[in-house]
mmCIF file of C-alpha atoms in Angstrom:
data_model
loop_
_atom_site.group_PDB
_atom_site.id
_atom_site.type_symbol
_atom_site.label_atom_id
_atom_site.label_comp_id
_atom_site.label_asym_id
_atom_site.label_seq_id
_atom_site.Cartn_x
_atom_site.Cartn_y
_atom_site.Cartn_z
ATOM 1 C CA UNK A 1 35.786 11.156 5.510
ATOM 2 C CA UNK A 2 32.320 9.560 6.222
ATOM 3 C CA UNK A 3 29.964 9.156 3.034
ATOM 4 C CA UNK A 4 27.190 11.433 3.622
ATOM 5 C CA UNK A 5 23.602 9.898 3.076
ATOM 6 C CA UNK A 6 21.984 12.154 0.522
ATOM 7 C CA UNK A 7 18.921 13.669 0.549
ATOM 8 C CA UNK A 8 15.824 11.992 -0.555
ATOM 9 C CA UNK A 9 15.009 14.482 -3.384
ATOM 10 C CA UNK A 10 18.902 13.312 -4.696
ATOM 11 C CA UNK A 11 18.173 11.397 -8.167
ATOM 12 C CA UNK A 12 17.240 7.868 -7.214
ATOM 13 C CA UNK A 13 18.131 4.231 -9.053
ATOM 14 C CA UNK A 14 15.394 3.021 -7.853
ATOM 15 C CA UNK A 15 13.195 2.590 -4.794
ATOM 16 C CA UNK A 16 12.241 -0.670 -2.883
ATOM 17 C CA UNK A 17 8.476 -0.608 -1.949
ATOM 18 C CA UNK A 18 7.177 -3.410 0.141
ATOM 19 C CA UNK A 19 3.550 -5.213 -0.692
ATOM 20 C CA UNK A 20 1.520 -6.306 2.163
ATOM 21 C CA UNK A 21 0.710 -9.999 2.497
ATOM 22 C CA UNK A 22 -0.482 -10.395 6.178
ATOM 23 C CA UNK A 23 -3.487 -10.321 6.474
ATOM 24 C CA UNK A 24 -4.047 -10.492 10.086
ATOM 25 C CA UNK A 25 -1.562 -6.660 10.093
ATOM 26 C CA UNK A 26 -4.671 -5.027 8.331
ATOM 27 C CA UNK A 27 -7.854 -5.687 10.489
ATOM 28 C CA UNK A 28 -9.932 -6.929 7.535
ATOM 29 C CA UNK A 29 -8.570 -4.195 4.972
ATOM 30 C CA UNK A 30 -5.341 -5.913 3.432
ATOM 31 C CA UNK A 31 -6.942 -5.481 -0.195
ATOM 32 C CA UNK A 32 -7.348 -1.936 0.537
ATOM 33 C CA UNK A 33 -3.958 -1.802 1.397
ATOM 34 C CA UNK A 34 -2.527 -3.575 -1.547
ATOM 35 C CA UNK A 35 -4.833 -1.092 -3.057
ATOM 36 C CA UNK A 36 -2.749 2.064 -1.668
ATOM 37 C CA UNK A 37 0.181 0.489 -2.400
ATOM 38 C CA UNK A 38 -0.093 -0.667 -5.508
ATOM 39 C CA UNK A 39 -1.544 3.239 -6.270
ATOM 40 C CA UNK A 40 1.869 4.645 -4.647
ATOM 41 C CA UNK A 41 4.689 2.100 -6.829
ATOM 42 C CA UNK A 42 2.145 3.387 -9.620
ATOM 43 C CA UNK A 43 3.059 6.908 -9.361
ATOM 44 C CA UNK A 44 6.629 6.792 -8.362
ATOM 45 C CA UNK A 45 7.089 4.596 -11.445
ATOM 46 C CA UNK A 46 5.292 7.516 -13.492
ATOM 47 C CA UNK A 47 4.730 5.499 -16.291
ATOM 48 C CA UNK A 48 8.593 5.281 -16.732
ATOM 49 C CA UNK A 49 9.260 8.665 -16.132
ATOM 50 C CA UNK A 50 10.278 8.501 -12.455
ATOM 51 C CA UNK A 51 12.347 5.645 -11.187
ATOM 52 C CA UNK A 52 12.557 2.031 -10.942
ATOM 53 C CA UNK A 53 10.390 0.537 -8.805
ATOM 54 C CA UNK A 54 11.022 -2.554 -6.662
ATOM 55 C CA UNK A 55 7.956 -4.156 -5.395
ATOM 56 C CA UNK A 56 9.168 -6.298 -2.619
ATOM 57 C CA UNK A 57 6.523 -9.794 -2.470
ATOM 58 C CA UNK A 58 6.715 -12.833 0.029
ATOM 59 C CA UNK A 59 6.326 -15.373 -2.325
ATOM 60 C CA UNK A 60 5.137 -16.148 -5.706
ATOM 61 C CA UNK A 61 1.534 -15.948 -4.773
ATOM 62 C CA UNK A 62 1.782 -12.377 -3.714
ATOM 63 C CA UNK A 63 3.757 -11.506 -7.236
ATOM 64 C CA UNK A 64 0.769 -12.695 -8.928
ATOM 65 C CA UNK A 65 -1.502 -10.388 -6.386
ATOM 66 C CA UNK A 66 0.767 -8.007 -6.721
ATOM 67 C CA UNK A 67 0.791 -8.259 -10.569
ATOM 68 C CA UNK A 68 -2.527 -7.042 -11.080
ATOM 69 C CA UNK A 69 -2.612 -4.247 -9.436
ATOM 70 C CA UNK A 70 0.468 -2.364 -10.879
ATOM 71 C CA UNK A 71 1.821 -0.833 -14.376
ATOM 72 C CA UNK A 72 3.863 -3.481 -16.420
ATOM 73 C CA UNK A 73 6.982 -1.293 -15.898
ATOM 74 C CA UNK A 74 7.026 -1.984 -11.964
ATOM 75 C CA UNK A 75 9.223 -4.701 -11.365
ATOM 76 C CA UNK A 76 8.670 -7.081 -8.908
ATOM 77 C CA UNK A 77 11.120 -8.807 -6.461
ATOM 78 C CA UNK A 78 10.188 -12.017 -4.331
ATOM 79 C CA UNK A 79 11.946 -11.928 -1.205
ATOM 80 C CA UNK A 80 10.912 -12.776 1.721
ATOM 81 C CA UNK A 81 9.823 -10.156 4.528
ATOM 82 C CA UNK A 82 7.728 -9.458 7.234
ATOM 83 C CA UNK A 83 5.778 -6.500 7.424
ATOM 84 C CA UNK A 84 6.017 -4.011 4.436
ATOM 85 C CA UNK A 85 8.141 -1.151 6.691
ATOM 86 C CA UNK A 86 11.063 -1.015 4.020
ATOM 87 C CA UNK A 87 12.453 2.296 5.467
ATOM 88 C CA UNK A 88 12.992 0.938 9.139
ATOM 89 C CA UNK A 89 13.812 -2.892 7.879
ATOM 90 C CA UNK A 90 16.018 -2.194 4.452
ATOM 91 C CA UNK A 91 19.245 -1.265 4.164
ATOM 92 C CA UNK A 92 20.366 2.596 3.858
ATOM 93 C CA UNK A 93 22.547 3.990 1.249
ATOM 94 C CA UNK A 94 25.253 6.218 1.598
ATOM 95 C CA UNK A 95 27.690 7.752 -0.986
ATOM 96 C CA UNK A 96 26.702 8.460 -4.229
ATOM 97 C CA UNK A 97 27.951 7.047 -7.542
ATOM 98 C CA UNK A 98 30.897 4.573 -7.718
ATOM 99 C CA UNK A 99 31.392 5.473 -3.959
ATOM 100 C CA UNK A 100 28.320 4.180 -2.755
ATOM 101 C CA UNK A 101 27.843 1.563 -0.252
ATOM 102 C CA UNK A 102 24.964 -0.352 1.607
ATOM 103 C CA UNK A 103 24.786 0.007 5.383
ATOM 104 C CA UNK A 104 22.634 -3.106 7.054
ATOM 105 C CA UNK A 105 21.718 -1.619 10.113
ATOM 106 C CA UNK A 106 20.379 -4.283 13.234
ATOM 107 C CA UNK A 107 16.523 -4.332 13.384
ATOM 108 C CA UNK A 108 14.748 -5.213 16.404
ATOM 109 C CA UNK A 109 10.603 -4.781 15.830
ATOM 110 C CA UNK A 110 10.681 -1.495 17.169
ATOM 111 C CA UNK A 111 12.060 -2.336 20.522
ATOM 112 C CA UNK A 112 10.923 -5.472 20.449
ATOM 113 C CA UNK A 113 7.112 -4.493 20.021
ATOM 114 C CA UNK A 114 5.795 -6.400 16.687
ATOM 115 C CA UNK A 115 7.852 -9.536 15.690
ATOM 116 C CA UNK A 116 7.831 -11.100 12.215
ATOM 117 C CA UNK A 117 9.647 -13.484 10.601
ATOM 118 C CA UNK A 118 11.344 -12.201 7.559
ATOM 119 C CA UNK A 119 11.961 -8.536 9.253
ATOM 120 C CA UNK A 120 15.655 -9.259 10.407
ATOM 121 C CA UNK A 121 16.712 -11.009 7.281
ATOM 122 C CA UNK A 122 15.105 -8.928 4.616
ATOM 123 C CA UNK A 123 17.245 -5.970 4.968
ATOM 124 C CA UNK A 124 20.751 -7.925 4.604
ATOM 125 C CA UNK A 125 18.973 -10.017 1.144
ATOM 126 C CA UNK A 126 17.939 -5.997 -0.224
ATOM 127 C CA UNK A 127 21.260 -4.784 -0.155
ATOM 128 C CA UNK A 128 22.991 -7.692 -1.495
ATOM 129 C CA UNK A 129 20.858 -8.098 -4.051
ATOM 130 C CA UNK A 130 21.292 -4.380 -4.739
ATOM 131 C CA UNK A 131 25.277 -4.596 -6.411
ATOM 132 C CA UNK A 132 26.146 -2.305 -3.921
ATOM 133 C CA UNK A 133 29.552 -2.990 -1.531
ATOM 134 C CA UNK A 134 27.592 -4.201 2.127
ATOM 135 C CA UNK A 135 28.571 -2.783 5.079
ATOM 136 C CA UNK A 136 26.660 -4.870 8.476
ATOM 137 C CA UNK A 137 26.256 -1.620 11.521
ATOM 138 C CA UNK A 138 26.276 -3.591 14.904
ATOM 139 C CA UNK A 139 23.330 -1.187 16.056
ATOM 140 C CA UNK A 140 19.814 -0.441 15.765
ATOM 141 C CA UNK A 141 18.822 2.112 13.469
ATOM 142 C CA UNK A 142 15.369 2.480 11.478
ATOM 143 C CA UNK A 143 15.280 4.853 8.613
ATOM 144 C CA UNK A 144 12.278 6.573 9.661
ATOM 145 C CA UNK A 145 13.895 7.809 12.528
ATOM 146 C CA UNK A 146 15.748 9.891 10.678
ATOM 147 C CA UNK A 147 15.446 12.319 8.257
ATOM 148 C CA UNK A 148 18.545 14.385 6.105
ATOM 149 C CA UNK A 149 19.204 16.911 4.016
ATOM 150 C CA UNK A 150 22.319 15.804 2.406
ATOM 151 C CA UNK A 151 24.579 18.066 3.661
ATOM 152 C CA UNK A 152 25.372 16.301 6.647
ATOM 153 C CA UNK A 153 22.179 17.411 8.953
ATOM 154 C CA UNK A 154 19.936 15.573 10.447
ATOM 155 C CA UNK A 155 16.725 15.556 12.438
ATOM 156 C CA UNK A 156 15.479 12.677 14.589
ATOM 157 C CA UNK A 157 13.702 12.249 17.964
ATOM 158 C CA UNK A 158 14.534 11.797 21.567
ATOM 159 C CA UNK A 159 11.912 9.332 21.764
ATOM 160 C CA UNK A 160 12.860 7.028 19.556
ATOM 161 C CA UNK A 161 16.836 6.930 18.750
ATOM 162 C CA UNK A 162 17.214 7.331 22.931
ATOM 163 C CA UNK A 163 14.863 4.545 23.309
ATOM 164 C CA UNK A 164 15.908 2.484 26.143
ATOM 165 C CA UNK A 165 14.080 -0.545 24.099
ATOM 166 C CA UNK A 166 16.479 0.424 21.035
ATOM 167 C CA UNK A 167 20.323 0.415 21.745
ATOM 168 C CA UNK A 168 20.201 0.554 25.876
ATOM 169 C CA UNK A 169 24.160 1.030 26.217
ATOM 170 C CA UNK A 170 24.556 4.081 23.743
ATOM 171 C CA UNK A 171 24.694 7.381 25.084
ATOM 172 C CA UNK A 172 23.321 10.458 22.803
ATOM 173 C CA UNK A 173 26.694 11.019 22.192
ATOM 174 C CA UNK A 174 27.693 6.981 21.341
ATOM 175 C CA UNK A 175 25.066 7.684 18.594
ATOM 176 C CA UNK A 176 25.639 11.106 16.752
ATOM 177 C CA UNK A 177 29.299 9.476 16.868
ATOM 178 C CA UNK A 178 27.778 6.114 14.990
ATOM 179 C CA UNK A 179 25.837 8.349 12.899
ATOM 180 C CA UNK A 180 28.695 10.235 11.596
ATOM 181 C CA UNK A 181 30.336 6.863 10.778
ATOM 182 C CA UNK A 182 27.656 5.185 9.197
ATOM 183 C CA UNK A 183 26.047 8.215 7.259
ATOM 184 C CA UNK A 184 28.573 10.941 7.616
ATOM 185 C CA UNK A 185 25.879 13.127 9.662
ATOM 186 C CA UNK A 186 27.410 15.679 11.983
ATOM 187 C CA UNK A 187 24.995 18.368 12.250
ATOM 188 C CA UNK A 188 22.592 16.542 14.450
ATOM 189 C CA UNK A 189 18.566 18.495 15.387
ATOM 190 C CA UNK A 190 17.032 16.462 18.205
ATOM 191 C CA UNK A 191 13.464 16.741 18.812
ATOM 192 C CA UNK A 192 11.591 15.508 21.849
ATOM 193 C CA UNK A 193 8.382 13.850 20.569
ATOM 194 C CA UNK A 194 7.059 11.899 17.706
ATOM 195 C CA UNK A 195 3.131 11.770 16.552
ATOM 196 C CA UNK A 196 0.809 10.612 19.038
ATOM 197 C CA UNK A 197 -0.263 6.736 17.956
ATOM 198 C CA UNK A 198 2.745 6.069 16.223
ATOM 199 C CA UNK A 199 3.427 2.766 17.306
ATOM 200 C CA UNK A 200 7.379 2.965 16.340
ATOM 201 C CA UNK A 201 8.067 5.245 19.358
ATOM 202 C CA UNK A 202 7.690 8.920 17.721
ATOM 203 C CA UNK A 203 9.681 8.128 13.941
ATOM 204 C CA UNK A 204 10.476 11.827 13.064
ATOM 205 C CA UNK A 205 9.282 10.976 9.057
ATOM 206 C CA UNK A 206 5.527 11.452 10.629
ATOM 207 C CA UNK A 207 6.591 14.487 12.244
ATOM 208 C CA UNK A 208 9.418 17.064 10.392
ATOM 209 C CA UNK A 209 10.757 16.660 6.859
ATOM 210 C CA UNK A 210 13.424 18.065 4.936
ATOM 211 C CA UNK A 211 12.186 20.043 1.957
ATOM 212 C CA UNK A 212 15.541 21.840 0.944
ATOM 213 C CA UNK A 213 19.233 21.835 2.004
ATOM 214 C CA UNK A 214 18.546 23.430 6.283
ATOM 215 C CA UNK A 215 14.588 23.734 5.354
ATOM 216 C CA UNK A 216 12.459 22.397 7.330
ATOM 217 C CA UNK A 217 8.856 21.028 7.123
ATOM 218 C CA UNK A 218 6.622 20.720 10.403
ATOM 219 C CA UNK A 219 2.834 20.802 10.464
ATOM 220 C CA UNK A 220 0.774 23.277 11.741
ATOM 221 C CA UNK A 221 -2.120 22.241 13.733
ATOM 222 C CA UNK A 222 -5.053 21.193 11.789
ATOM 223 C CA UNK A 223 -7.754 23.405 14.620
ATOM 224 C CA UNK A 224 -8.157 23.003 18.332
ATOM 225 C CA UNK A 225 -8.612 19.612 18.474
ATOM 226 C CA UNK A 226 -5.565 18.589 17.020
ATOM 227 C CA UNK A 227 -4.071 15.673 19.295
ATOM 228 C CA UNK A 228 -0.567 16.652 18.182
ATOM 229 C CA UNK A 229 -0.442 20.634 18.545
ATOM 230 C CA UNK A 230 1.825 20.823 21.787
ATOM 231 C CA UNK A 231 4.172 18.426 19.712
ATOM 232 C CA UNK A 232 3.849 20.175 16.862
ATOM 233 C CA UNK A 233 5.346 23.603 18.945
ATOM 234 C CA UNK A 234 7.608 21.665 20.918
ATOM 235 C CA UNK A 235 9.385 20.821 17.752
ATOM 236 C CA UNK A 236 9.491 24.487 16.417
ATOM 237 C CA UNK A 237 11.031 25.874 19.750
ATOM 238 C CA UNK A 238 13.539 23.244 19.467
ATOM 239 C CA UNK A 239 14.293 23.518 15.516
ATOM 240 C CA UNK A 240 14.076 27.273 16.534
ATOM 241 C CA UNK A 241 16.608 26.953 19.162
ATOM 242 C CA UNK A 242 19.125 25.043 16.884
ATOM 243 C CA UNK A 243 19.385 28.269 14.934
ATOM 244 C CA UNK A 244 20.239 26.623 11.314
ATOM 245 C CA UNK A 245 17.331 25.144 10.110
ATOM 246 C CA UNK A 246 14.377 27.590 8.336
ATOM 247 C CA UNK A 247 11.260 26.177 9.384
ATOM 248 C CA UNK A 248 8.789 25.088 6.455
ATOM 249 C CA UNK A 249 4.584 25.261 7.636
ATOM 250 C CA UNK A 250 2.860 22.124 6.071
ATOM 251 C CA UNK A 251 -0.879 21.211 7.026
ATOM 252 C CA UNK A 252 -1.567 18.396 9.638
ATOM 253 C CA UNK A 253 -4.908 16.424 8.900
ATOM 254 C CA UNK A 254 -5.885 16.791 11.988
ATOM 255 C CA UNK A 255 -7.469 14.226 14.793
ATOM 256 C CA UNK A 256 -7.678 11.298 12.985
ATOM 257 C CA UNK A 257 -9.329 8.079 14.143
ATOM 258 C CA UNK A 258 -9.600 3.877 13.026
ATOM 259 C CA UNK A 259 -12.158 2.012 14.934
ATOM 260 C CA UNK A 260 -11.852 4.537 17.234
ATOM 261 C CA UNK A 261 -8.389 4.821 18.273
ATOM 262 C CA UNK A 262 -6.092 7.708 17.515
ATOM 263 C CA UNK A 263 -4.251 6.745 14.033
ATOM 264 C CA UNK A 264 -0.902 8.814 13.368
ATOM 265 C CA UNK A 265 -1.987 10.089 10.251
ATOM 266 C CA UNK A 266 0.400 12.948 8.992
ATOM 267 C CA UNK A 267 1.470 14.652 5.124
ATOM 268 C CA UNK A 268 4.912 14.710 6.608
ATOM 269 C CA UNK A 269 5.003 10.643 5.198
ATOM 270 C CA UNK A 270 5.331 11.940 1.475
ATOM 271 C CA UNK A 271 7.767 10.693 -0.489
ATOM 272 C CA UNK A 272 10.134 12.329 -3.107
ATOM 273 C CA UNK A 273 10.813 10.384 -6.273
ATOM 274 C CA UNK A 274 12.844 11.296 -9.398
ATOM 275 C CA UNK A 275 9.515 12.895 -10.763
ATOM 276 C CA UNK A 276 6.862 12.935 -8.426
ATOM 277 C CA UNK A 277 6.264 13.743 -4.917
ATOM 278 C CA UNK A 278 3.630 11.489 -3.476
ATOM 279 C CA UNK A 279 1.737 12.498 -0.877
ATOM 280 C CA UNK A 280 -0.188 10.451 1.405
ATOM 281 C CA UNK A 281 -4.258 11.680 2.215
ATOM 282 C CA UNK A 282 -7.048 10.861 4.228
ATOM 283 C CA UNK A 283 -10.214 12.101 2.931
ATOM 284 C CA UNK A 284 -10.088 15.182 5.313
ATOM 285 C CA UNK A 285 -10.096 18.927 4.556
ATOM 286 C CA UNK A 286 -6.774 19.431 4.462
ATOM 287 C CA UNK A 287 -5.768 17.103 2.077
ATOM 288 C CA UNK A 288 -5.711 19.599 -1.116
ATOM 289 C CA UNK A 289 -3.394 22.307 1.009
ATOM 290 C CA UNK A 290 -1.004 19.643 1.751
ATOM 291 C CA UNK A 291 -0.989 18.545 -2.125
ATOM 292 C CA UNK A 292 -0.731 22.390 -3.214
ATOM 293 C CA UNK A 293 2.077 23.233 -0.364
ATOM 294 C CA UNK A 294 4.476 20.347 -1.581
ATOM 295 C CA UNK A 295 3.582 21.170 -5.246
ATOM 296 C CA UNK A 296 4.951 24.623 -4.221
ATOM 297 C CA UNK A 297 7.767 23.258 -2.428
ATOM 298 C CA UNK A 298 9.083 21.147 -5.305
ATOM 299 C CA UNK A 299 7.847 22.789 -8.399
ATOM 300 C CA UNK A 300 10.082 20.544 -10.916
ATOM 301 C CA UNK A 301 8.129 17.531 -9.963
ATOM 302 C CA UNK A 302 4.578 16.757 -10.039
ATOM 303 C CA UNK A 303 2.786 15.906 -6.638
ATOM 304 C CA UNK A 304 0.542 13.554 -6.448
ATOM 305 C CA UNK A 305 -2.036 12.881 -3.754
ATOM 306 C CA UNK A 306 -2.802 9.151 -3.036
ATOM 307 C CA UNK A 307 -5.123 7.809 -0.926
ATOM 308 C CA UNK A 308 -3.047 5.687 2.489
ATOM 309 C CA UNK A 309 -6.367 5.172 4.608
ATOM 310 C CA UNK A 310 -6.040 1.396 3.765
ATOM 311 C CA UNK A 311 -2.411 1.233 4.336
ATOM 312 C CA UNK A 312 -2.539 3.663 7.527
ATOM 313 C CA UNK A 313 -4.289 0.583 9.127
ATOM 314 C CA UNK A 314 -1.549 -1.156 9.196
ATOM 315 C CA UNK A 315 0.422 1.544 11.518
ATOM 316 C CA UNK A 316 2.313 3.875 8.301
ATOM 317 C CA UNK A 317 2.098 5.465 5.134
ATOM 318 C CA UNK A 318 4.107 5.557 1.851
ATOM 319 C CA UNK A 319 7.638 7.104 2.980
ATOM 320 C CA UNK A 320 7.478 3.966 6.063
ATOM 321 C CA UNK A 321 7.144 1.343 3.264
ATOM 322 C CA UNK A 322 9.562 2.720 0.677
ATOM 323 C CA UNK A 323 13.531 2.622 0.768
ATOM 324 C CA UNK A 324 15.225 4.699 -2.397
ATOM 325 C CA UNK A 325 18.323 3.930 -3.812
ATOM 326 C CA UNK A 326 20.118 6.846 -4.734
ATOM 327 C CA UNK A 327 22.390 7.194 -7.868
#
């Protein structure tokens, strides 16, 4: 039997967080990044009460940066990376307890679009260093194109995981079979379209979330001038059409713009930690409701808005940068 890759509101070891260092990746804002960052590993660390928190630095002069702006109890890791995209570059953990084991997936900039040194080789250094048996998967696979419940179901896009830029030989059926194999997934949800903007070809963490074993979350357009509505209903009819899955409304932010391009700004990037959910906002109206609706959602943990319009400027919010490690 395949070991199943469990949910991200599973109790967590730890989480790996990465810290941005590049400056040219944030147009200007890379202290307002740190800034978000630092803010997020703050409140998943919850003073001690959450989890441990691995804040992934380039080098020693980022670990003093970095040491600044976060709690004493956040631990931080020098390692060499890239960009800070933990979820798409680090490794993904399935099993729990004494079974668990470290997949290494193949990374390839997203098809190729944004190579760094550091991104290929980070995820292979994480899960050694994590204790965990390694286990290398000869294909590409980002964690943010995927999302699970821990059952065995999971929700991805079209757009990204049939990719011709990502594994070009795999048919949709090659990968729900690899899937299966690697994270023990065989109740498989496609949807067509990611968030307009999103740079990593439509990652379905900006788009639909699990909230609950076969619940869930997909925003609801923000008003009229939301640039993601049609997307937004496509992925109902299809979640509707699948016929296992209750659908969960969550807010959308809305249009929202940097420099005047369309940014892929979305609540759907929140991330669930052992105490807190954190949930990324914009300074737009609908940043409360999205804070109340996952407070609702997950009433045993606190949620906890934090600001991700430095980090957002980069291309992602919190869930894009994080990687748990379940127990």
């Amino acid at each position: 039997m395949s070991l199943k890759m469990p949910a991200e509101w599973a109790p967590h070891e730890a989480v790996w967080i990465g810290f941005p260092h590049l400056a040219e990746e944030w147009a200007g804002a890379i202290d307002a990044a740190r800034a978000d960052v630092a803010a997020f590993a703050n409140a998943v660390h919850d003073g001690g009460r959450g989890e441990e928190v691995r804040l992934v630095v380039n080098d020693d002069a980022q670990a003093d940066i970095a040491a600044k702006l976060v709690d004493a109890g956040v631990r931080i890791l020098v390692q060499p990376l890239g960009d800070i995209w933990l979820r798409d570059t680090g490794p993904i953990i399935a099993g729990t307890g004494a079974a668990r084991r470290a997949r290494n997936f193949e990374f390839n900039w997203w098809g190729e679009k944004f190579v760094m040194p550091g991104d290929k080789e980070v995820g292979a250094a994480l899960a050694a260093g994590s204790g965990l048996p390694v286990d290398d998967q000869y294909w590409v696979l980002e964690g943010g194109g995927i999302d699970v419940d821990g059952t065995g179901l999971c929700v991805t896009t079209e757009e990204c995981l049939l990719n011709i830029n990502r594994n070009p030989t795999l048919t949709r059926e090659d990968i729900s079979v690899r899937l299966h194999q690697s994270l023990g997934i065989d109740r498989l949800l496609w949807l067509g379209k990611g968030l307009l903007g999103d740079h990593t070809d439509g990652h379905v963490d900006n788009l639909a979330r699990f909230v609950g074993e076969g619940r869930l979350a997909i925003p609801v357009a923000a008003d009229n001038d939301d640039p993601n509505a049609e997307i937004y209903a496509d992925a109902r009819a299809r979640t509707a059409a699948f016929g296992e899955v209750e659908i969960v409304d969550l807010p959308s932010p809305g249009r929202f713009e940097i420099d005047g391009e369309l940014a892929a700004a979305s609540y759907m990037n929140f991330y669930i930690g052992n105490s807190v959910v954190v949930v990324p906002t914009y300074g737009v109206a609908n940043d409360q409701a999205a804070i109340d609706a996952l407070a609702a959602l997950f009433p045993e943990r606190r949620a906890v808005g934090v600001s991700a319009r430095g980090i957002l400027i980069g291309g992602g919010s919190f869930h894009c940068s994080s990687q748990q490690v379940p127990i």
